[in-house]
Amino acid sequence: MNQASSPAHRFGKVALVGRPNVGKSTLLNTLIGSDLSIVSPKPQTTRHRILGIATHAHAQIAFLDTPGLHLGGKRAMNRQLNRVARQVPDEADVIVHVIAAPRWTDEDEQVWQLISQHQVPRLLVVNKIDLVKDKADLLPFVATISENRRYNGIHYLRATHAKGMEHFLDDLIRFLPEAPAEYGADELTDRSERFIAAEIIREQLMLRLSEELPYATTVEIEHFEQVGNLARISAAIWVEREGQKAIVIGAAGAGLKAIGSNARRRMEKLFGGKVFLELWVKVRENWSDDEASLKQFGYSG
């Protein structure tokens, strides 16, 4: 009797798309088992295309986290975020449209109009189902959405938990092309530690500062040196006005110290070594509405 052959290995790129604040980055982190993509309760936390790699026995998935596609916002930064969000599906073998139950907004419709132009499998993920008091409301809600929009599968998830993820992954993997892995089994991302360090610092700014101020900040790594098990990092936090600089620094420097301490601990956990971190706050007026500044700070594409 012939032994059953092993299933063919599959590899593909999977774009996680959706409007801001539906949980795409949290979903990515759960799927790859690491806090790679920064997360905060504020919309538009993700500003870049983030690739996270999940390696399984017979498949490897390169997930692409994207900025939330959004309406409004007329600054150069908003245009850049939407450019990245629109470009990423072009790379994908499968598109995962993430929405937050139980709402379908004009921005969700904008995402659908974008991905409906791509002739690849599309899965709908209804996220944050824990926030829906009566789960019986979910089925008619999704039935209305999918009546005139063609998805190859629909999944109900809570991105912060593993429940439902196994079935979602099984469904996702079957749509991937048969192909060998393109990354090593221990690789997590194609981004450098330098990039990740800047994102971790920015995450602390998003978490600690008031509603509007985080959007006027960005982080530039000025020096990154690995010496044995120690990473020496110097970074500039850029703001748009002198008054914002004072807020970030805080009374007697307490704000900047807390941001640095929390960021350092996050880096040490992710990098697996000691980190010496120095932070400065600098001012460049209206950097987020200046194309040259955006390019300097790594916002391109």
mmCIF file of C-alpha atoms in Angstrom:
data_model
loop_
_atom_site.group_PDB
_atom_site.id
_atom_site.type_symbol
_atom_site.label_atom_id
_atom_site.label_comp_id
_atom_site.label_asym_id
_atom_site.label_seq_id
_atom_site.Cartn_x
_atom_site.Cartn_y
_atom_site.Cartn_z
ATOM 1 C CA MET A 1 0.000 0.000 0.000
ATOM 2 C CA ASN A 2 1.362 3.439 -0.952
ATOM 3 C CA GLN A 3 1.746 5.919 1.822
ATOM 4 C CA ALA A 4 -0.305 9.085 1.448
ATOM 5 C CA SER A 5 1.815 11.863 0.012
ATOM 6 C CA SER A 6 2.429 14.998 2.073
ATOM 7 C CA PRO A 7 0.332 18.028 1.140
ATOM 8 C CA ALA A 8 1.981 20.427 -1.289
ATOM 9 C CA HIS A 9 3.781 23.347 0.339
ATOM 10 C CA ARG A 10 2.127 26.709 -0.123
ATOM 11 C CA PHE A 11 3.499 30.245 0.042
ATOM 12 C CA GLY A 12 1.854 33.576 -0.607
ATOM 13 C CA LYS A 13 1.426 37.198 0.393
ATOM 14 C CA VAL A 14 -1.761 38.120 2.211
ATOM 15 C CA ALA A 15 -2.843 41.764 2.463
ATOM 16 C CA LEU A 16 -4.724 42.789 5.614
ATOM 17 C CA VAL A 17 -6.821 45.768 4.545
ATOM 18 C CA GLY A 18 -9.553 47.861 6.125
ATOM 19 C CA ARG A 19 -10.456 51.265 7.448
ATOM 20 C CA PRO A 20 -8.537 52.660 10.448
ATOM 21 C CA ASN A 21 -8.894 51.066 13.884
ATOM 22 C CA VAL A 22 -10.554 47.778 12.924
ATOM 23 C CA GLY A 23 -7.750 45.672 14.445
ATOM 24 C CA LYS A 24 -5.543 44.787 11.463
ATOM 25 C CA SER A 25 -2.294 45.183 13.390
ATOM 26 C CA THR A 26 -3.578 43.215 16.377
ATOM 27 C CA LEU A 27 -4.673 40.467 13.992
ATOM 28 C CA LEU A 28 -1.216 40.407 12.372
ATOM 29 C CA ASN A 29 0.499 40.106 15.754
ATOM 30 C CA THR A 30 -1.767 37.226 16.781
ATOM 31 C CA LEU A 31 -1.244 35.418 13.479
ATOM 32 C CA ILE A 32 2.571 35.581 13.675
ATOM 33 C CA GLY A 33 2.786 35.155 17.451
ATOM 34 C CA SER A 34 4.787 38.312 18.093
ATOM 35 C CA ASP A 35 4.107 41.989 18.839
ATOM 36 C CA LEU A 36 5.680 43.187 15.595
ATOM 37 C CA SER A 37 3.154 45.766 14.442
ATOM 38 C CA ILE A 38 2.553 48.620 16.874
ATOM 39 C CA VAL A 39 -0.927 48.928 18.351
ATOM 40 C CA SER A 40 -2.848 51.713 20.077
ATOM 41 C CA PRO A 41 -6.518 52.607 20.544
ATOM 42 C CA LYS A 42 -6.053 55.571 18.186
ATOM 43 C CA PRO A 43 -6.863 55.295 14.459
ATOM 44 C CA GLN A 44 -4.073 55.616 11.894
ATOM 45 C CA THR A 45 -1.470 54.128 14.232
ATOM 46 C CA THR A 46 -0.048 52.093 11.319
ATOM 47 C CA ARG A 47 1.771 54.331 8.838
ATOM 48 C CA HIS A 48 3.804 51.817 6.853
ATOM 49 C CA ARG A 49 3.504 48.531 5.007
ATOM 50 C CA ILE A 50 4.540 45.965 7.626
ATOM 51 C CA LEU A 51 5.399 42.409 6.542
ATOM 52 C CA GLY A 52 5.018 39.690 9.163
ATOM 53 C CA ILE A 53 5.929 36.064 8.456
ATOM 54 C CA ALA A 54 4.087 33.012 9.777
ATOM 55 C CA THR A 55 5.729 29.642 9.076
ATOM 56 C CA HIS A 56 3.690 26.450 9.385
ATOM 57 C CA ALA A 57 4.441 22.804 8.604
ATOM 58 C CA HIS A 58 3.195 22.946 5.023
ATOM 59 C CA ALA A 59 2.804 26.676 4.403
ATOM 60 C CA GLN A 60 4.454 30.020 4.888
ATOM 61 C CA ILE A 61 2.374 33.202 4.879
ATOM 62 C CA ALA A 62 3.758 36.699 4.403
ATOM 63 C CA PHE A 63 1.108 38.961 5.943
ATOM 64 C CA LEU A 64 1.078 42.604 4.848
ATOM 65 C CA ASP A 65 -0.346 45.007 7.423
ATOM 66 C CA THR A 66 -1.496 48.298 5.918
ATOM 67 C CA PRO A 67 -2.490 51.787 7.043
ATOM 68 C CA GLY A 68 -6.233 52.188 7.297
ATOM 69 C CA LEU A 69 -7.806 53.510 4.111
ATOM 70 C CA HIS A 70 -9.667 56.636 5.191
ATOM 71 C CA LEU A 71 -11.769 59.538 3.977
ATOM 72 C CA GLY A 72 -11.008 63.138 4.892
ATOM 73 C CA GLY A 73 -7.633 64.329 6.124
ATOM 74 C CA LYS A 74 -6.060 66.622 3.574
ATOM 75 C CA ARG A 75 -2.461 66.721 4.753
ATOM 76 C CA ALA A 76 0.405 65.135 2.865
ATOM 77 C CA MET A 77 0.614 62.430 5.528
ATOM 78 C CA ASN A 78 -3.008 61.410 4.925
ATOM 79 C CA ARG A 79 -2.376 61.178 1.196
ATOM 80 C CA GLN A 80 0.710 59.054 1.843
ATOM 81 C CA LEU A 81 -1.139 56.635 4.126
ATOM 82 C CA ASN A 82 -3.850 56.149 1.519
ATOM 83 C CA ARG A 83 -1.231 55.634 -1.215
ATOM 84 C CA VAL A 84 0.341 52.786 0.766
ATOM 85 C CA ALA A 85 -3.072 51.291 1.572
ATOM 86 C CA ARG A 86 -4.004 51.315 -2.108
ATOM 87 C CA GLN A 87 -0.689 49.859 -3.327
ATOM 88 C CA VAL A 88 -0.373 46.871 -0.998
ATOM 89 C CA PRO A 89 -3.243 44.801 -2.501
ATOM 90 C CA ASP A 90 -1.311 44.810 -5.788
ATOM 91 C CA GLU A 91 1.260 42.521 -4.118
ATOM 92 C CA ALA A 92 -1.224 40.078 -2.635
ATOM 93 C CA ASP A 93 -2.146 36.509 -3.541
ATOM 94 C CA VAL A 94 -5.073 36.757 -1.116
ATOM 95 C CA ILE A 95 -6.794 39.831 0.351
ATOM 96 C CA VAL A 96 -8.295 39.815 3.841
ATOM 97 C CA HIS A 97 -10.812 42.620 4.388
ATOM 98 C CA VAL A 98 -11.068 43.356 8.110
ATOM 99 C CA ILE A 99 -14.132 45.166 9.466
ATOM 100 C CA ALA A 100 -15.228 45.909 13.034
ATOM 101 C CA ALA A 101 -18.585 44.446 14.012
ATOM 102 C CA PRO A 102 -21.307 45.572 13.853
ATOM 103 C CA ARG A 103 -20.661 48.564 11.540
ATOM 104 C CA TRP A 104 -20.207 49.011 7.782
ATOM 105 C CA THR A 105 -19.117 52.583 7.086
ATOM 106 C CA ASP A 106 -18.387 54.679 4.007
ATOM 107 C CA GLU A 107 -14.721 53.890 4.587
ATOM 108 C CA ASP A 108 -15.465 50.137 4.640
ATOM 109 C CA GLU A 109 -17.247 50.597 1.309
ATOM 110 C CA GLN A 110 -14.221 52.460 -0.044
ATOM 111 C CA VAL A 111 -12.031 49.479 0.882
ATOM 112 C CA TRP A 112 -14.439 47.102 -0.865
ATOM 113 C CA GLN A 113 -14.407 49.227 -4.017
ATOM 114 C CA LEU A 114 -10.596 49.016 -4.003
ATOM 115 C CA ILE A 115 -10.278 45.273 -3.470
ATOM 116 C CA SER A 116 -13.146 44.373 -5.814
ATOM 117 C CA GLN A 117 -10.852 45.410 -8.663
ATOM 118 C CA HIS A 118 -8.344 42.659 -7.782
ATOM 119 C CA GLN A 119 -8.847 39.207 -9.254
ATOM 120 C CA VAL A 120 -7.551 37.266 -6.242
ATOM 121 C CA PRO A 121 -9.420 35.443 -3.453
ATOM 122 C CA ARG A 122 -10.967 37.787 -0.899
ATOM 123 C CA LEU A 123 -11.840 36.823 2.675
ATOM 124 C CA LEU A 124 -13.973 38.929 5.011
ATOM 125 C CA VAL A 125 -12.961 39.026 8.681
ATOM 126 C CA VAL A 126 -15.607 40.370 11.032
ATOM 127 C CA ASN A 127 -13.448 41.444 13.973
ATOM 128 C CA LYS A 128 -14.234 42.671 17.500
ATOM 129 C CA ILE A 129 -17.215 40.341 17.795
ATOM 130 C CA ASP A 130 -16.787 40.482 21.571
ATOM 131 C CA LEU A 131 -18.204 44.015 21.416
ATOM 132 C CA VAL A 132 -21.503 42.780 19.948
ATOM 133 C CA LYS A 133 -23.919 42.161 22.837
ATOM 134 C CA ASP A 134 -26.380 40.030 20.869
ATOM 135 C CA LYS A 135 -24.438 37.645 18.605
ATOM 136 C CA ALA A 136 -27.681 36.872 16.752
ATOM 137 C CA ASP A 137 -27.316 40.320 15.169
ATOM 138 C CA LEU A 138 -24.128 39.279 13.363
ATOM 139 C CA LEU A 139 -25.686 36.963 10.770
ATOM 140 C CA PRO A 140 -28.192 39.467 9.297
ATOM 141 C CA PHE A 141 -25.497 42.164 9.436
ATOM 142 C CA VAL A 142 -23.063 40.052 7.388
ATOM 143 C CA ALA A 143 -25.846 38.788 5.090
ATOM 144 C CA THR A 144 -26.564 42.387 4.113
ATOM 145 C CA ILE A 145 -22.872 43.080 3.463
ATOM 146 C CA SER A 146 -22.246 39.955 1.387
ATOM 147 C CA GLU A 147 -25.457 40.094 -0.625
ATOM 148 C CA ASN A 148 -23.878 42.179 -3.393
ATOM 149 C CA ARG A 149 -20.206 41.774 -2.526
ATOM 150 C CA ARG A 150 -18.393 38.581 -3.401
ATOM 151 C CA TYR A 151 -16.125 37.136 -0.719
ATOM 152 C CA ASN A 152 -14.569 33.661 -0.890
ATOM 153 C CA GLY A 153 -15.047 33.128 2.826
ATOM 154 C CA ILE A 154 -16.309 34.897 5.956
ATOM 155 C CA HIS A 155 -14.803 34.553 9.431
ATOM 156 C CA TYR A 156 -15.830 35.926 12.828
ATOM 157 C CA LEU A 157 -12.835 36.718 15.019
ATOM 158 C CA ARG A 158 -11.607 38.437 18.120
ATOM 159 C CA ALA A 159 -8.131 39.450 16.994
ATOM 160 C CA THR A 160 -6.686 39.526 20.507
ATOM 161 C CA HIS A 161 -7.528 35.849 21.024
ATOM 162 C CA ALA A 162 -6.648 32.650 19.199
ATOM 163 C CA LYS A 163 -10.246 31.436 19.144
ATOM 164 C CA GLY A 164 -11.325 30.910 15.538
ATOM 165 C CA MET A 165 -7.832 31.508 14.170
ATOM 166 C CA GLU A 166 -7.128 27.877 13.272
ATOM 167 C CA HIS A 167 -10.165 27.604 11.015
ATOM 168 C CA PHE A 168 -9.378 30.998 9.493
ATOM 169 C CA LEU A 169 -5.786 29.931 8.752
ATOM 170 C CA ASP A 170 -6.893 26.632 7.222
ATOM 171 C CA ASP A 171 -9.265 28.499 4.916
ATOM 172 C CA LEU A 172 -6.622 31.086 4.061
ATOM 173 C CA ILE A 173 -3.869 28.567 3.296
ATOM 174 C CA ARG A 174 -5.975 26.677 0.771
ATOM 175 C CA PHE A 175 -6.111 29.817 -1.400
ATOM 176 C CA LEU A 176 -2.312 30.280 -1.435
ATOM 177 C CA PRO A 177 -0.268 29.212 -4.483
ATOM 178 C CA GLU A 178 1.759 26.010 -4.298
ATOM 179 C CA ALA A 179 5.288 27.316 -3.822
ATOM 180 C CA PRO A 180 8.331 26.900 -1.560
ATOM 181 C CA ALA A 181 8.925 29.174 1.403
ATOM 182 C CA GLU A 182 10.703 32.430 0.587
ATOM 183 C CA TYR A 183 11.905 33.173 4.121
ATOM 184 C CA GLY A 184 13.771 31.254 6.781
ATOM 185 C CA ALA A 185 11.723 29.416 9.386
ATOM 186 C CA ASP A 186 12.926 31.793 12.115
ATOM 187 C CA GLU A 187 12.396 35.029 10.160
ATOM 188 C CA LEU A 188 9.681 37.340 11.460
ATOM 189 C CA THR A 189 9.797 40.313 9.090
ATOM 190 C CA ASP A 190 11.748 41.974 6.303
ATOM 191 C CA ARG A 191 12.034 45.168 8.357
ATOM 192 C CA SER A 192 15.275 46.102 10.121
ATOM 193 C CA GLU A 193 15.688 46.444 13.876
ATOM 194 C CA ARG A 194 16.362 50.132 13.210
ATOM 195 C CA PHE A 195 12.897 50.511 11.686
ATOM 196 C CA ILE A 196 11.261 48.480 14.461
ATOM 197 C CA ALA A 197 12.960 50.622 17.124
ATOM 198 C CA ALA A 198 11.481 53.784 15.607
ATOM 199 C CA GLU A 199 8.031 52.206 15.496
ATOM 200 C CA ILE A 200 8.232 51.102 19.141
ATOM 201 C CA ILE A 201 9.085 54.648 20.239
ATOM 202 C CA ARG A 202 6.200 55.997 18.156
ATOM 203 C CA GLU A 203 3.885 53.440 19.753
ATOM 204 C CA GLN A 204 4.652 54.934 23.161
ATOM 205 C CA LEU A 205 3.865 58.395 21.819
ATOM 206 C CA MET A 206 0.517 57.121 20.521
ATOM 207 C CA LEU A 207 -0.284 55.496 23.857
ATOM 208 C CA ARG A 208 0.772 58.338 26.157
ATOM 209 C CA LEU A 209 -0.170 61.562 24.432
ATOM 210 C CA SER A 210 -3.514 63.326 24.045
ATOM 211 C CA GLU A 211 -5.825 62.729 21.104
ATOM 212 C CA GLU A 212 -4.324 65.054 18.471
ATOM 213 C CA LEU A 213 -0.665 65.327 19.453
ATOM 214 C CA PRO A 214 0.491 61.829 18.365
ATOM 215 C CA TYR A 215 -0.341 62.680 14.745
ATOM 216 C CA ALA A 216 2.088 65.606 14.897
ATOM 217 C CA THR A 217 4.955 63.318 15.945
ATOM 218 C CA THR A 218 7.299 60.984 14.130
ATOM 219 C CA VAL A 219 10.545 59.261 15.076
ATOM 220 C CA GLU A 220 13.904 59.251 13.293
ATOM 221 C CA ILE A 221 16.681 56.888 14.372
ATOM 222 C CA GLU A 222 19.896 58.887 14.226
ATOM 223 C CA HIS A 223 22.280 56.186 15.460
ATOM 224 C CA PHE A 224 21.928 52.419 15.830
ATOM 225 C CA GLU A 225 24.952 50.366 16.849
ATOM 226 C CA GLN A 226 25.031 46.737 17.942
ATOM 227 C CA VAL A 227 27.891 45.961 20.328
ATOM 228 C CA GLY A 228 27.719 42.329 21.376
ATOM 229 C CA ASN A 229 24.440 41.871 23.209
ATOM 230 C CA LEU A 230 23.889 45.641 23.552
ATOM 231 C CA ALA A 231 22.105 47.900 21.084
ATOM 232 C CA ARG A 232 22.995 51.596 21.404
ATOM 233 C CA ILE A 233 20.198 53.685 19.908
ATOM 234 C CA SER A 234 19.808 57.453 19.561
ATOM 235 C CA ALA A 235 16.489 58.753 18.261
ATOM 236 C CA ALA A 236 14.856 62.091 17.548
ATOM 237 C CA ILE A 237 11.166 62.626 18.186
ATOM 238 C CA TRP A 238 9.969 65.257 15.725
ATOM 239 C CA VAL A 239 7.018 67.525 16.482
ATOM 240 C CA GLU A 240 5.528 70.483 14.612
ATOM 241 C CA ARG A 241 5.513 73.245 17.247
ATOM 242 C CA GLU A 242 7.510 74.305 20.305
ATOM 243 C CA GLY A 243 4.474 73.859 22.528
ATOM 244 C CA GLN A 244 4.246 70.223 21.456
ATOM 245 C CA LYS A 245 7.885 69.698 22.357
ATOM 246 C CA ALA A 246 7.183 70.788 25.940
ATOM 247 C CA ILE A 247 4.228 68.388 26.181
ATOM 248 C CA VAL A 248 6.293 65.408 24.994
ATOM 249 C CA ILE A 249 9.127 66.188 27.408
ATOM 250 C CA GLY A 250 6.742 66.744 30.318
ATOM 251 C CA ALA A 251 7.377 68.307 33.701
ATOM 252 C CA ALA A 252 11.047 67.927 34.682
ATOM 253 C CA GLY A 253 11.460 65.539 31.713
ATOM 254 C CA ALA A 254 9.120 62.925 33.206
ATOM 255 C CA GLY A 255 7.156 62.361 30.008
ATOM 256 C CA LEU A 256 10.191 61.735 27.828
ATOM 257 C CA LYS A 257 11.725 59.496 30.495
ATOM 258 C CA ALA A 258 8.596 57.331 30.660
ATOM 259 C CA ILE A 259 8.408 57.068 26.875
ATOM 260 C CA GLY A 260 12.066 56.024 26.735
ATOM 261 C CA SER A 261 11.790 53.492 29.564
ATOM 262 C CA ASN A 262 8.713 51.785 28.137
ATOM 263 C CA ALA A 263 10.162 51.742 24.618
ATOM 264 C CA ARG A 264 13.462 50.304 25.842
ATOM 265 C CA ARG A 265 11.716 47.437 27.636
ATOM 266 C CA ARG A 266 9.666 46.643 24.511
ATOM 267 C CA MET A 267 12.835 46.624 22.376
ATOM 268 C CA GLU A 268 14.722 44.368 24.780
ATOM 269 C CA LYS A 269 11.876 41.859 24.718
ATOM 270 C CA LEU A 270 11.631 41.869 20.929
ATOM 271 C CA PHE A 271 15.366 42.052 20.158
ATOM 272 C CA GLY A 272 16.423 39.611 22.849
ATOM 273 C CA GLY A 273 19.224 41.763 24.263
ATOM 274 C CA LYS A 274 20.059 44.894 26.225
ATOM 275 C CA VAL A 275 19.215 48.335 24.833
ATOM 276 C CA PHE A 276 20.709 51.737 25.687
ATOM 277 C CA LEU A 277 18.278 54.366 24.376
ATOM 278 C CA GLU A 278 18.723 58.136 24.123
ATOM 279 C CA LEU A 279 15.850 60.384 23.035
ATOM 280 C CA TRP A 280 15.674 64.029 21.948
ATOM 281 C CA VAL A 281 12.681 66.098 20.896
ATOM 282 C CA LYS A 282 13.076 68.365 17.859
ATOM 283 C CA VAL A 283 10.777 70.769 16.027
ATOM 284 C CA ARG A 284 10.078 71.002 12.294
ATOM 285 C CA GLU A 285 7.023 73.063 11.498
ATOM 286 C CA ASN A 286 4.277 71.263 9.582
ATOM 287 C CA TRP A 287 6.488 68.274 8.739
ATOM 288 C CA SER A 288 3.385 66.099 8.212
ATOM 289 C CA ASP A 289 2.217 68.337 5.360
ATOM 290 C CA ASP A 290 5.603 68.531 3.632
ATOM 291 C CA GLU A 291 6.495 65.900 1.019
ATOM 292 C CA ALA A 292 10.263 66.399 1.446
ATOM 293 C CA SER A 293 10.042 65.876 5.210
ATOM 294 C CA LEU A 294 7.911 62.773 4.748
ATOM 295 C CA LYS A 295 10.520 61.322 2.414
ATOM 296 C CA GLN A 296 13.332 62.115 4.876
ATOM 297 C CA PHE A 297 11.436 60.380 7.681
ATOM 298 C CA GLY A 298 10.907 57.228 5.635
ATOM 299 C CA TYR A 299 7.362 57.737 4.380
ATOM 300 C CA SER A 300 7.595 56.809 0.739
ATOM 301 C CA GLY A 301 5.791 54.608 -1.732
#
